[in-house]
XYZ file of C-alpha atoms in Angstrom:
473
model
C 155.750 17.973 37.286
C 152.718 20.279 36.511
C 152.796 23.736 38.756
C 149.671 24.726 39.909
C 148.930 28.614 40.206
C 146.666 28.565 43.242
C 149.237 26.829 45.579
C 151.391 29.839 46.368
C 152.566 31.055 50.139
C 153.612 34.455 51.499
C 156.276 34.906 54.143
C 157.373 38.337 55.580
C 159.216 39.492 58.414
C 160.985 42.759 59.430
C 164.627 43.440 58.666
C 167.479 43.858 61.082
C 169.749 45.172 58.853
C 168.067 47.166 55.612
C 168.478 45.570 52.654
C 169.924 42.024 54.636
C 167.920 39.095 54.207
C 165.969 38.472 57.282
C 165.680 34.317 57.928
C 162.033 33.566 57.601
C 160.291 31.098 59.692
C 157.508 29.384 57.851
C 155.386 28.380 60.830
C 154.931 32.173 62.172
C 155.845 34.753 59.404
C 153.314 33.532 56.889
C 150.087 35.528 56.165
C 147.255 34.685 54.326
C 147.512 36.587 50.763
C 144.976 37.412 48.284
C 145.462 37.907 44.489
C 149.228 37.170 45.137
C 151.763 37.981 42.138
C 155.374 39.021 42.043
C 157.133 40.244 39.213
C 161.275 40.658 38.348
C 162.708 43.240 36.367
C 166.197 43.482 35.010
C 167.708 46.219 32.957
C 169.646 44.798 30.017
C 172.662 46.528 28.899
C 173.371 47.043 25.441
C 177.456 48.219 25.539
C 176.791 49.651 21.892
C 179.712 47.283 20.659
C 180.638 47.612 17.302
C 182.656 45.134 14.794
C 182.965 43.971 11.172
C 179.219 42.255 11.065
C 176.124 43.430 11.949
C 175.826 40.766 14.750
C 175.249 42.054 18.194
C 177.249 41.271 21.347
C 175.773 39.454 24.403
C 174.112 42.356 26.527
C 174.996 42.775 30.239
C 172.862 42.452 33.075
C 172.383 45.549 35.193
C 170.494 46.491 38.069
C 167.331 44.304 38.935
C 164.024 44.459 41.211
C 161.485 42.487 42.437
C 157.821 43.694 42.928
C 155.364 41.997 45.068
C 151.433 42.504 44.789
C 148.978 41.516 47.298
C 145.898 41.784 49.288
C 145.047 40.799 53.006
C 141.949 40.761 54.642
C 141.437 43.500 57.035
C 140.720 42.130 60.839
C 142.237 42.955 64.353
C 144.084 40.687 66.370
C 141.340 39.572 68.418
C 141.422 41.254 71.609
C 142.782 44.699 72.608
C 146.246 43.816 73.355
C 147.104 41.426 69.872
C 148.234 43.861 67.022
C 146.802 42.624 63.734
C 148.626 40.549 61.470
C 148.760 43.376 58.567
C 150.427 45.711 61.085
C 154.004 45.072 59.990
C 153.155 45.512 56.602
C 151.492 48.751 57.353
C 154.810 50.062 59.333
C 156.614 49.399 55.948
C 154.239 51.454 53.818
C 155.361 54.449 56.047
C 153.130 54.398 58.933
C 153.862 54.534 62.481
C 152.531 51.946 65.429
C 152.002 54.065 68.592
C 153.305 52.685 71.528
C 151.519 53.079 74.982
C 155.306 53.017 77.128
C 156.075 56.110 75.049
C 152.852 58.246 76.001
C 151.596 58.040 72.462
C 147.946 58.268 72.402
C 146.207 54.898 71.513
C 142.577 54.506 71.033
C 140.746 55.799 73.508
C 137.291 54.840 75.242
C 135.006 55.595 78.146
C 133.099 53.047 80.521
C 129.522 53.133 80.623
C 127.334 52.750 83.694
C 125.691 49.142 84.129
C 122.757 50.211 82.272
C 124.555 49.765 78.925
C 125.208 52.436 76.169
C 123.075 53.054 72.786
C 124.784 54.627 70.449
C 125.888 54.757 66.607
C 129.257 54.844 64.904
C 130.161 58.376 63.610
C 127.624 60.289 65.708
C 128.854 63.179 67.824
C 128.274 62.107 71.754
C 127.513 65.029 74.177
C 128.428 64.614 77.949
C 125.919 66.447 80.186
C 129.332 66.869 82.737
C 132.614 68.346 82.070
C 130.505 71.455 80.473
C 129.122 69.830 77.238
C 132.332 67.808 76.301
C 131.883 66.160 73.249
C 133.701 63.336 71.220
C 133.158 61.217 68.057
C 131.801 57.506 68.507
C 133.832 54.812 66.811
C 130.931 52.051 67.336
C 127.574 50.980 67.243
C 126.591 49.741 70.846
C 123.647 48.555 72.211
C 123.946 46.501 75.401
C 122.325 45.690 78.330
C 125.218 45.758 80.740
C 128.401 47.573 81.150
C 130.497 48.193 78.047
C 133.153 50.205 76.954
C 132.519 53.108 74.398
C 135.516 53.883 71.844
C 135.411 57.323 70.690
C 137.831 59.810 69.370
C 138.090 63.570 68.801
C 137.858 64.388 72.441
C 136.717 68.053 73.637
C 136.406 68.361 77.070
C 136.537 65.667 80.122
C 133.489 63.432 79.034
C 131.371 62.638 82.084
C 127.451 62.369 82.833
C 124.761 61.418 80.818
C 125.197 61.126 77.171
C 123.192 62.070 74.358
C 124.061 61.417 70.491
C 123.588 63.577 67.363
C 121.325 60.670 65.697
C 120.838 58.162 68.597
C 119.063 60.878 70.636
C 119.230 60.752 74.595
C 120.838 57.528 75.539
C 119.944 55.461 78.628
C 123.355 55.455 80.011
C 126.101 57.656 81.717
C 130.127 57.585 81.273
C 131.924 57.214 84.455
C 134.485 60.030 83.124
C 137.588 58.239 83.183
C 139.223 57.978 79.385
C 141.079 54.820 78.873
C 143.726 54.071 75.950
C 143.662 50.290 74.491
C 144.046 48.966 71.119
C 146.649 49.902 68.577
C 147.051 53.285 66.685
C 148.763 54.104 63.373
C 149.543 57.265 61.609
C 151.838 58.251 58.604
C 155.246 58.917 59.284
C 158.234 60.823 58.014
C 161.194 60.113 60.126
C 164.006 57.997 59.787
C 165.035 57.459 63.477
C 166.108 54.766 65.775
C 165.628 55.140 69.596
C 167.450 53.383 72.300
C 167.644 53.410 75.684
C 171.227 54.221 77.221
C 172.737 53.238 80.259
C 175.353 56.150 80.847
C 176.910 58.583 78.258
C 180.560 60.156 78.630
C 181.267 63.696 77.637
C 178.145 65.710 76.288
C 176.946 64.390 72.853
C 175.736 66.742 70.201
C 173.199 66.374 67.899
C 174.606 65.980 64.476
C 177.973 63.417 65.335
C 178.403 60.457 64.133
C 178.328 57.385 66.138
C 179.669 53.790 65.600
C 178.973 50.994 67.702
C 181.893 49.148 69.085
C 180.721 45.650 68.327
C 178.086 46.021 65.921
C 180.240 48.289 63.441
C 176.644 50.250 62.794
C 176.924 53.897 62.392
C 173.991 56.448 63.435
C 173.838 60.217 63.347
C 172.644 61.342 66.723
C 169.216 63.276 66.360
C 167.965 64.002 69.793
C 169.294 62.868 73.392
C 168.241 63.273 77.059
C 164.699 62.230 76.384
C 163.256 60.097 79.417
C 162.450 56.503 78.038
C 160.479 53.599 79.321
C 163.475 52.108 81.091
C 166.294 54.455 80.660
C 167.315 57.766 79.167
C 166.773 57.809 75.689
C 168.764 58.869 72.588
C 167.579 58.959 68.822
C 170.026 58.234 65.701
C 169.300 58.424 62.191
C 171.058 55.108 61.037
C 173.214 55.112 58.157
C 171.569 52.306 55.930
C 173.359 49.162 55.199
C 175.545 49.382 58.426
C 172.769 47.163 60.713
C 171.521 48.501 64.069
C 173.120 49.015 67.703
C 173.594 46.203 70.219
C 172.651 45.798 73.774
C 175.449 46.727 75.894
C 177.821 47.901 73.364
C 179.458 51.370 73.586
C 178.788 53.919 70.881
C 181.617 56.082 70.076
C 181.633 59.639 68.617
C 183.890 59.204 65.207
C 185.111 62.760 65.742
C 186.463 62.819 68.955
C 186.736 58.998 69.885
C 185.830 57.895 73.213
C 185.485 61.205 74.891
C 182.110 61.461 73.530
C 180.424 57.819 73.962
C 177.151 56.278 74.994
C 176.804 53.014 76.427
C 173.742 51.015 75.395
C 171.523 49.672 78.116
C 171.726 45.807 78.710
C 168.243 45.208 77.984
C 167.369 48.315 75.759
C 164.039 49.252 74.690
C 164.999 49.868 70.910
C 162.376 51.260 68.876
C 162.356 51.719 64.906
C 160.972 54.875 64.508
C 161.970 54.985 60.735
C 159.808 52.862 58.293
C 161.313 49.412 58.684
C 162.193 47.339 55.365
C 160.996 43.827 54.811
C 162.131 40.445 53.639
C 159.519 39.113 51.548
C 159.414 35.569 49.935
C 156.822 34.560 47.377
C 156.480 30.533 46.857
C 154.781 28.926 43.875
C 154.107 25.609 43.679
C 157.680 24.245 44.152
C 159.820 27.869 43.045
C 160.341 30.870 44.959
C 161.701 34.341 45.041
C 162.738 36.525 47.537
C 163.276 40.175 48.070
C 164.986 42.070 50.758
C 164.635 45.993 51.632
C 161.173 45.946 50.752
C 158.831 49.058 51.209
C 155.912 49.859 49.461
C 152.068 51.421 49.182
C 149.080 50.599 50.430
C 145.156 50.798 49.676
C 142.378 50.101 51.919
C 139.318 48.978 49.718
C 135.791 48.745 51.342
C 132.317 47.528 49.120
C 129.283 47.830 51.010
C 128.146 44.336 52.476
C 131.636 42.495 51.469
C 134.798 41.724 53.126
C 137.246 44.490 53.634
C 140.735 44.426 52.207
C 143.862 46.139 52.607
C 145.981 46.053 48.801
C 149.661 46.150 49.261
C 152.543 46.738 46.527
C 156.134 46.292 47.785
C 159.272 46.810 45.828
C 162.541 45.724 46.981
C 165.702 44.464 45.738
C 166.001 40.805 44.489
C 168.025 38.664 47.113
C 167.576 35.174 45.344
C 165.308 32.623 43.470
C 164.915 28.662 43.408
C 163.212 25.535 44.146
C 161.349 25.439 47.692
C 158.592 23.303 48.773
C 155.489 24.736 49.747
C 155.616 24.856 53.962
C 153.177 22.592 55.874
C 153.814 24.286 58.915
C 152.344 27.942 57.981
C 149.638 29.162 59.785
C 147.102 31.842 59.643
C 144.901 34.331 61.642
C 141.706 32.708 62.830
C 140.036 35.775 63.469
C 137.016 36.730 61.580
C 137.248 38.847 58.572
C 135.569 42.049 58.925
C 132.767 43.373 56.676
C 131.975 46.653 55.503
C 128.313 46.281 56.880
C 127.130 47.786 60.441
C 129.731 50.342 59.543
C 129.908 53.879 58.904
C 131.126 56.467 56.774
C 130.612 60.210 57.176
C 131.928 63.640 56.531
C 131.985 66.768 58.458
C 130.599 67.038 62.059
C 128.018 64.156 61.260
C 126.992 63.916 57.892
C 126.800 60.211 57.347
C 126.363 58.864 53.310
C 125.217 55.786 51.850
C 128.102 54.670 49.756
C 128.824 51.315 48.015
C 132.535 51.933 47.961
C 135.307 53.594 49.894
C 139.118 53.455 48.945
C 141.820 54.949 50.697
C 145.210 55.029 48.571
C 148.168 56.263 50.683
C 149.857 57.304 47.427
C 153.252 56.439 48.264
C 156.194 56.793 45.762
C 158.719 54.187 46.150
C 161.892 53.860 44.447
C 164.943 51.608 44.771
C 168.026 53.082 45.823
C 171.247 52.571 43.538
C 174.285 51.008 45.466
C 176.977 49.516 44.212
C 177.551 47.310 47.711
C 174.399 45.641 46.601
C 174.089 42.232 44.613
C 172.065 43.825 41.865
C 173.522 47.416 42.425
C 170.524 48.734 44.849
C 170.466 48.449 48.473
C 166.633 48.852 49.417
C 163.328 50.723 48.448
C 162.360 53.973 50.146
C 159.399 56.262 50.523
C 160.322 59.593 48.961
C 156.759 61.298 48.659
C 152.783 60.634 49.563
C 149.890 62.002 48.423
C 146.926 59.913 50.189
C 143.502 60.112 48.437
C 140.128 59.000 49.244
C 137.466 57.959 46.552
C 133.798 57.515 47.495
C 130.360 57.278 45.563
C 128.138 59.074 48.059
C 124.224 59.382 47.112
C 123.834 62.902 46.325
C 121.719 65.218 48.535
C 120.431 68.714 48.257
C 122.737 71.746 49.105
C 121.059 72.431 52.283
C 121.745 68.982 53.456
C 125.539 68.988 52.100
C 127.081 71.233 49.424
C 129.663 69.096 48.012
C 129.941 71.423 45.039
C 130.740 74.747 47.121
C 132.922 73.005 49.269
C 134.913 72.242 46.273
C 134.964 75.577 44.818
C 135.978 77.361 48.352
C 138.500 74.657 48.901
C 136.668 73.639 52.175
C 138.224 71.048 54.319
C 135.821 68.541 56.223
C 136.936 65.553 58.785
C 136.103 61.986 57.486
C 135.530 58.734 59.429
C 134.853 55.321 58.313
C 134.329 52.417 60.421
C 134.418 48.479 59.637
C 133.386 45.749 62.188
C 131.407 45.103 64.974
C 133.167 43.019 67.638
C 135.625 44.233 70.394
C 139.268 43.339 69.039
C 138.302 42.962 65.737
C 137.268 46.855 64.746
C 138.729 49.093 62.442
C 138.339 52.766 61.885
C 140.368 55.284 59.690
C 139.735 58.928 60.180
C 141.009 62.036 58.321
C 141.276 65.505 60.280
C 140.772 67.257 56.986
C 139.720 66.172 53.674
C 139.514 68.535 50.509
C 137.444 67.855 47.701
C 139.943 67.554 44.484
C 137.580 66.452 41.910
C 133.826 65.751 41.615
C 131.731 63.794 39.324
C 128.124 62.399 38.434
C 127.316 58.715 38.794
C 124.366 56.719 38.789
C 123.952 53.499 41.113
C 120.671 51.440 40.080
C 119.008 54.724 39.032
C 120.313 56.610 42.347
C 122.169 59.774 41.682
C 125.571 59.609 42.989
C 128.585 61.521 43.310
C 132.040 60.225 41.807
C 134.173 62.112 44.684
C 137.827 62.422 45.213
C 139.380 63.725 48.291
C 142.833 64.479 49.294
C 143.745 64.161 52.896
C 145.661 66.906 54.187
C 147.973 67.590 57.181
C 146.147 69.035 60.086
C 148.799 70.525 62.091
C 152.187 72.193 61.096
C 154.154 68.998 62.192
C 152.109 66.992 59.484
C 152.328 63.259 59.578
C 148.519 63.531 60.940
C 146.197 63.461 57.901
C 145.185 60.003 58.726
C 144.896 57.435 61.620
C 143.937 53.868 61.706
C 142.543 52.325 64.951
C 142.129 48.974 65.336
C 139.804 48.250 68.741
């Protein structure tokens, strides 16, 4: 039997227990992968054995891991209530998906009046009402009927007649109601699980270790007494490899026993604040490779006029290999692929730049965690650091228009925004509150002077985890 390289499939799912294989459903856990590859590593251990001859003893096999690299098309879920298929992959790269029931900001929009809205992506909108409120427009819109205009960077209360920094005075007004919808993702550094509890005994304290009576899972209490969506909420840093707490079980403090305890809600709203781990399986025309405890890095690559893509590199512990037929029931998203056209890239208040390429690299540092309980001597991958970078090739302008060199020399920070897609439910924007030039060179694009610009995405507030935001709307 000849194995054909183009006949490959990729499946993945978020694990219930970190480093333990999640059962994959081929009909629903498939994703259409681009440029898919996987590679296995094995540490070969030479024990240094000596004898009367120069012949070598057989090496021992040490730790082993697996790496998956692939791209996926950048597309939304098709509407404002369906998450993109790549959302779980992004989460496993250290990004948090915001949840409306937890009062976390999503993508915000304002409703226009019946005359329709005329605006362009990236421009600053100024509203006659709300004492000159402003917002950044996330979309191109020119309609003849009522529409929703998605915005960000809201200052004040938008209402009344609207004028745009590039579109001028528009023939529409806002009704002043700011609504949230769609999906928002931001970088995350936490490792907590939060869940609803029905009752508690004693006065639990942060730092105490709790064990589930039925699940056997361990967690260190991180926060108590927060109002959740359906009940009171507690946060736990879970001990890796022990699983997660179960609905309805009792969680006992390990130091005091049952004198301090939680009873998990019968129908708990359990949220993984921590970066989830994935089980990933690569099928290659009759063979398969499976990794567990996978986490990774993500890059967003945009080329003018071409399909937009996300590229992922995941590292995990090698779980199993063997023979497996290609799935016949795998299904893929039918939402149209977005292009980097009729979009926007700009920096600062509203300085748009023609670019042929835009690349965002999350810059995650990923390593396998050694653990003797694992099959290969490791448990899962961990993201230990990140250094986000944006690379662009803008057409150069004079310093009066925009001073790249001065900004570099003065360590000036600037905001940045790129948008892709034109259809509601299939638009994506990535926003940076603070970009700092880290290198600047000259380029040439068909005789046009361009810049070879690298920028670093920096924290916007002391709390961090806000150097970038991805909106799907």
